[in-house]
CSV table of C-alpha atoms in Angstrom, one decimal:
chain,number,residue,atom,x,y,z
A,1,MET,CA,22.3,-24.9,4.5
A,2,ARG,CA,23.0,-27.9,2.2
A,3,ILE,CA,26.0,-30.1,2.8
A,4,HIS,CA,27.0,-32.6,-0.1
A,5,LEU,CA,28.8,-35.8,1.0
A,6,VAL,CA,30.6,-37.5,-1.8
A,7,ASN,CA,31.3,-41.2,-1.5
A,8,PRO,CA,33.5,-42.2,-4.3
A,9,ASN,CA,32.8,-46.0,-4.1
A,10,THR,CA,29.7,-47.5,-5.6
A,11,SER,CA,28.2,-49.0,-2.4
A,12,ARG,CA,24.6,-47.8,-1.9
A,13,ALA,CA,24.6,-49.3,1.6
A,14,MET,CA,27.7,-47.4,2.7
A,15,THR,CA,26.3,-44.2,1.2
A,16,GLY,CA,23.1,-44.8,3.2
A,17,LYS,CA,25.1,-45.0,6.4
A,18,ILE,CA,27.1,-41.9,5.6
A,19,ALA,CA,23.8,-40.0,5.1
A,20,VAL,CA,22.3,-41.3,8.3
A,21,THR,CA,25.4,-40.2,10.3
A,22,ALA,CA,25.5,-36.7,8.6
A,23,ARG,CA,21.8,-36.1,9.4
A,24,GLU,CA,22.3,-37.1,13.0
A,25,VAL,CA,25.1,-34.6,13.4
A,26,ALA,CA,23.8,-31.7,11.2
A,27,GLY,CA,21.7,-29.1,12.8
A,28,PRO,CA,17.9,-28.8,12.0
A,29,ASP,CA,18.5,-26.1,9.5
A,30,VAL,CA,21.1,-28.4,7.5
A,31,THR,CA,20.2,-30.6,4.6
A,32,ALA,CA,22.7,-33.4,4.2
A,33,VAL,CA,22.8,-35.3,1.0
A,34,ALA,CA,25.1,-38.2,0.3
A,35,THR,CA,25.7,-39.4,-3.3
A,36,CYS,CA,28.0,-42.2,-4.8
A,37,PRO,CA,28.7,-43.2,-8.5
A,38,ASP,CA,26.6,-45.7,-10.3
A,39,PRO,CA,28.1,-49.3,-10.6
A,40,GLY,CA,31.0,-49.3,-13.0
A,41,ALA,CA,31.4,-45.6,-12.8
A,42,GLY,CA,33.7,-45.8,-9.8
A,43,PRO,CA,35.5,-48.3,-7.7
A,44,ALA,CA,33.5,-50.7,-5.7
A,45,ALA,CA,35.8,-50.0,-2.7
A,46,VAL,CA,38.7,-48.0,-2.4
A,47,GLU,CA,41.5,-50.5,-1.3
A,48,SER,CA,44.5,-49.6,-3.6
A,49,HIS,CA,46.3,-46.8,-5.2
A,50,THR,CA,44.5,-47.6,-8.4
A,51,ASP,CA,41.2,-47.3,-6.6
A,52,GLU,CA,42.3,-44.1,-5.2
A,53,ALA,CA,43.1,-42.6,-8.5
A,54,TRP,CA,39.7,-43.5,-9.7
A,55,ALA,CA,38.1,-42.2,-6.6
A,56,ALA,CA,39.8,-38.8,-7.0
A,57,LEU,CA,38.2,-38.5,-10.5
A,58,VAL,CA,34.9,-39.5,-9.2
A,59,VAL,CA,35.1,-36.8,-6.3
A,60,ALA,CA,36.0,-34.2,-8.9
A,61,GLN,CA,33.2,-35.2,-11.2
A,62,GLN,CA,30.6,-35.2,-8.6
A,63,VAL,CA,31.5,-31.9,-7.1
A,64,ALA,CA,31.5,-30.4,-10.5
A,65,ALA,CA,28.1,-31.8,-11.2
A,66,ALA,CA,26.7,-30.5,-8.0
A,67,GLU,CA,28.2,-27.1,-8.7
A,68,ALA,CA,26.4,-27.0,-12.1
A,69,ALA,CA,22.9,-28.5,-10.8
A,70,ASP,CA,19.7,-26.6,-11.2
A,71,VAL,CA,19.3,-26.5,-7.4
A,72,GLY,CA,22.5,-24.6,-7.2
A,73,PRO,CA,25.8,-25.6,-5.5
A,74,ALA,CA,26.0,-27.0,-2.0
A,75,ASP,CA,27.1,-24.8,0.7
A,76,GLY,CA,29.9,-27.2,1.5
A,77,TYR,CA,31.2,-30.5,0.7
A,78,VAL,CA,32.7,-33.6,2.6
A,79,VAL,CA,34.8,-36.2,0.7
A,80,ALA,CA,33.6,-39.4,2.5
A,81,CYS,CA,36.6,-41.7,2.0
A,82,PHE,CA,39.4,-41.9,4.5
A,83,GLY,CA,42.2,-41.6,1.8
A,84,ASP,CA,40.7,-38.0,1.2
A,85,PRO,CA,40.9,-38.7,-2.6
A,86,GLY,CA,40.4,-35.7,-4.8
A,87,LEU,CA,40.4,-33.3,-2.0
A,88,ASP,CA,42.4,-30.7,-3.6
A,89,ALA,CA,40.7,-31.0,-6.9
A,90,ALA,CA,37.2,-30.5,-5.2
A,91,ARG,CA,38.6,-27.5,-3.6
A,92,GLU,CA,39.3,-25.9,-7.1
A,93,LEU,CA,35.8,-26.5,-8.1
A,94,THR,CA,33.7,-24.6,-5.4
A,95,ASP,CA,33.9,-21.5,-3.4
A,96,GLY,CA,32.6,-23.3,-0.4
A,97,PRO,CA,34.4,-25.3,2.2
A,98,VAL,CA,35.6,-29.0,1.3
A,99,VAL,CA,36.7,-31.2,4.1
A,100,GLY,CA,38.1,-34.8,3.9
A,101,ILE,CA,37.0,-37.3,6.6
A,102,ALA,CA,40.6,-38.3,7.5
A,103,GLU,CA,41.6,-34.5,7.7
A,104,ALA,CA,38.6,-33.9,10.0
A,105,ALA,CA,39.0,-36.9,12.3
A,106,MET,CA,42.6,-36.2,12.8
A,107,HIS,CA,42.0,-32.6,13.7
A,108,LEU,CA,39.2,-33.4,16.0
A,109,ALA,CA,41.3,-36.1,17.7
A,110,THR,CA,43.9,-33.6,18.6
A,111,LEU,CA,41.2,-31.3,20.1
A,112,SER,CA,39.9,-34.1,22.3
A,113,GLY,CA,43.2,-35.6,23.4
A,114,ARG,CA,47.0,-35.2,23.1
A,115,THR,CA,47.5,-38.5,21.1
A,116,PHE,CA,45.5,-40.7,18.8
A,117,ALA,CA,45.6,-43.9,17.0
A,118,VAL,CA,44.2,-44.9,13.6
A,119,VAL,CA,42.3,-48.2,13.1
A,120,THR,CA,41.6,-48.8,9.4
A,121,THR,CA,40.7,-51.8,7.1
A,122,LEU,CA,43.5,-53.2,5.0
A,123,SER,CA,47.2,-53.1,5.8
A,124,ARG,CA,48.0,-51.9,2.2
A,125,THR,CA,46.2,-48.7,2.9
A,126,LEU,CA,48.4,-47.8,5.9
A,127,GLY,CA,50.9,-46.1,3.7
A,128,ARG,CA,48.3,-43.5,2.5
A,129,ALA,CA,47.2,-43.1,6.1
A,130,HIS,CA,50.8,-42.2,7.1
A,131,ASP,CA,51.0,-39.8,4.2
A,132,LEU,CA,48.0,-38.0,5.4
A,133,VAL,CA,49.3,-37.9,9.1
A,134,ARG,CA,52.4,-36.2,7.7
A,135,ARG,CA,50.5,-33.9,5.4
A,136,TYR,CA,48.2,-32.7,8.2
A,137,GLY,CA,51.1,-32.2,10.6
A,138,PHE,CA,50.3,-34.9,13.3
A,139,GLU,CA,53.3,-37.1,13.2
A,140,ASP,CA,54.0,-36.4,16.9
A,141,ALA,CA,50.2,-36.9,17.9
A,142,CYS,CA,49.7,-40.2,16.1
A,143,VAL,CA,51.1,-42.9,18.3
A,144,ALA,CA,49.9,-46.0,16.3
A,145,MET,CA,48.2,-47.2,13.3
A,146,TYR,CA,46.5,-50.6,13.0
A,147,ALA,CA,44.8,-52.5,10.1
A,148,ALA,CA,42.1,-55.0,10.8
A,149,ASP,CA,42.9,-56.8,7.7
A,150,VAL,CA,39.2,-56.8,6.5
A,151,PRO,CA,37.9,-55.7,3.1
A,152,VAL,CA,35.9,-52.4,3.2
A,153,LEU,CA,32.8,-54.1,2.0
A,154,ASP,CA,32.9,-56.8,4.9
A,155,LEU,CA,31.8,-53.8,7.0
A,156,GLU,CA,28.4,-54.0,5.6
A,157,ASP,CA,27.9,-57.7,6.8
A,158,ALA,CA,26.8,-57.6,10.4
A,159,GLY,CA,27.7,-61.3,10.7
A,160,SER,CA,31.3,-60.9,9.7
A,161,GLU,CA,34.2,-60.8,12.3
A,162,ALA,CA,35.2,-57.3,11.0
A,163,ARG,CA,33.5,-55.3,13.9
A,164,GLU,CA,35.0,-57.4,16.6
A,165,ARG,CA,38.4,-57.2,15.1
A,166,ILE,CA,38.1,-53.4,14.9
A,167,ALA,CA,37.0,-53.3,18.5
A,168,GLU,CA,39.9,-55.3,19.7
A,169,LEU,CA,42.4,-53.0,17.8
A,170,CYS,CA,40.9,-49.9,19.4
A,171,GLU,CA,41.2,-51.4,22.7
A,172,ARG,CA,44.8,-52.3,22.1
A,173,ALA,CA,45.8,-48.8,20.9
A,174,VAL,CA,44.4,-47.3,24.2
A,175,ARG,CA,46.0,-50.1,26.4
A,176,ASP,CA,49.3,-50.7,24.8
A,177,ASP,CA,50.0,-47.4,22.9
A,178,GLY,CA,48.5,-44.9,25.3
A,179,ALA,CA,46.2,-43.4,22.7
A,180,ASP,CA,43.8,-40.7,24.2
A,181,THR,CA,41.6,-41.0,21.2
A,182,VAL,CA,41.0,-43.3,18.3
A,183,VAL,CA,40.2,-42.4,14.6
A,184,LEU,CA,38.3,-44.8,12.6
A,185,GLY,CA,40.0,-45.1,9.3
A,186,CYS,CA,37.0,-45.9,6.9
A,187,ALA,CA,33.6,-44.1,6.2
A,188,GLY,CA,32.0,-47.6,6.4
A,189,MET,CA,32.9,-47.8,10.1
A,190,THR,CA,30.7,-44.7,10.8
A,191,ASP,CA,28.0,-46.6,12.6
A,192,LEU,CA,30.5,-48.2,15.1
A,193,CYS,CA,31.6,-45.0,16.7
A,194,ALA,CA,29.2,-44.8,19.7
A,195,ASP,CA,29.7,-48.5,20.7
A,196,LEU,CA,33.5,-48.3,20.3
A,197,THR,CA,33.6,-45.1,22.6
A,198,LYS,CA,31.6,-47.0,25.3
A,199,ARG,CA,33.8,-50.1,24.9
A,200,THR,CA,37.2,-48.4,25.0
A,201,GLY,CA,36.4,-45.5,27.4
A,202,VAL,CA,38.0,-42.9,25.2
A,203,PRO,CA,36.6,-40.8,22.3
A,204,VAL,CA,36.5,-42.8,19.1
A,205,ILE,CA,36.1,-40.5,16.3
A,206,ASP,CA,34.2,-41.0,13.0
A,207,GLY,CA,35.4,-38.8,10.2
A,208,VAL,CA,32.0,-38.4,8.6
A,209,ALA,CA,30.5,-36.7,11.6
A,210,ALA,CA,33.7,-34.7,12.2
A,211,ALA,CA,33.7,-33.5,8.7
A,212,VAL,CA,29.9,-32.5,8.7
A,213,GLY,CA,30.5,-30.6,11.9
A,214,LEU,CA,33.5,-28.7,10.6
A,215,VAL,CA,31.9,-27.9,7.2
A,216,SER,CA,28.7,-26.7,8.9
A,217,GLY,CA,30.7,-24.5,11.2
A,218,MET,CA,32.7,-23.0,8.4
A,219,VAL,CA,29.7,-22.2,6.5
A,220,ARG,CA,28.1,-20.5,9.5
A,221,MET,CA,31.3,-18.4,9.9
A,222,ASN,CA,31.4,-17.6,6.2
A,223,VAL,CA,34.8,-19.3,5.7
A,224,GLY,CA,35.2,-20.8,2.3
A,225,THR,CA,38.0,-22.1,0.0
A,226,SER,CA,40.5,-19.5,-0.8
A,227,LYS,CA,40.7,-18.7,-4.5
A,228,ARG,CA,44.2,-16.6,-4.2
A,229,ASP,CA,46.2,-19.2,-6.1
A,230,GLU,CA,46.3,-23.0,-5.8
A,231,TYR,CA,42.7,-23.6,-5.3
A,232,ALA,CA,41.6,-21.0,-8.0
A,233,PRO,CA,39.3,-22.6,-10.6
A,234,PRO,CA,41.2,-25.2,-12.8
A,235,PRO,CA,41.9,-24.1,-16.4
A,236,ARG,CA,40.0,-27.2,-17.7
A,237,PRO,CA,37.0,-29.0,-16.1
A,238,PRO,CA,37.2,-32.5,-14.9
A,239,LEU,CA,36.3,-35.2,-17.5
A,240,GLY,CA,32.6,-35.9,-17.7
């Protein structure tokens, strides 16, 4: 089985972290590959609606390219950005399952507890997170959303205050809001999950790991993307 994780930003360091998490979660018979666009061919970080629009195109382009590759299409895909940009477009382009990390993390959070909180990066991205909570039907389960007000790329700096700020907000969500679980709202937080779970005493869920688990399970169950109507192949391919 081969799972392709698409990071729509250009950070090689973040893409590397995503790949490490994916390989730790995937079974021994799973090859997990993570890719990102070249510098200038995608957003440096997804921190605005403009970045999100560009990221959606990048996701569609990378999935289309993977489907046409000589090695053959992947068995399943993960959109490795918490806004789940381009998720619907990607589903049009492949028969296999495609799962976004926000989608996966929120679903898994409600299997692990009754309520969850989201801790993300910048406050300007909270609107998109609220949109996704509504889309996925978790308005009653999501009891809080917090932004650490740290740029995405600060997560790559081990010396920054970003990690401590995220930890404090996770603790606050459990203590003050009664969250049974915490969802991390950025693929760049993927390496924080284990430490935060120990610190908060509740499951802290990383969407990258959650999405890889869901996609691999769907592949084993032979559950792909329905081609009945909305996710049928598009009439025109994405721009190259």
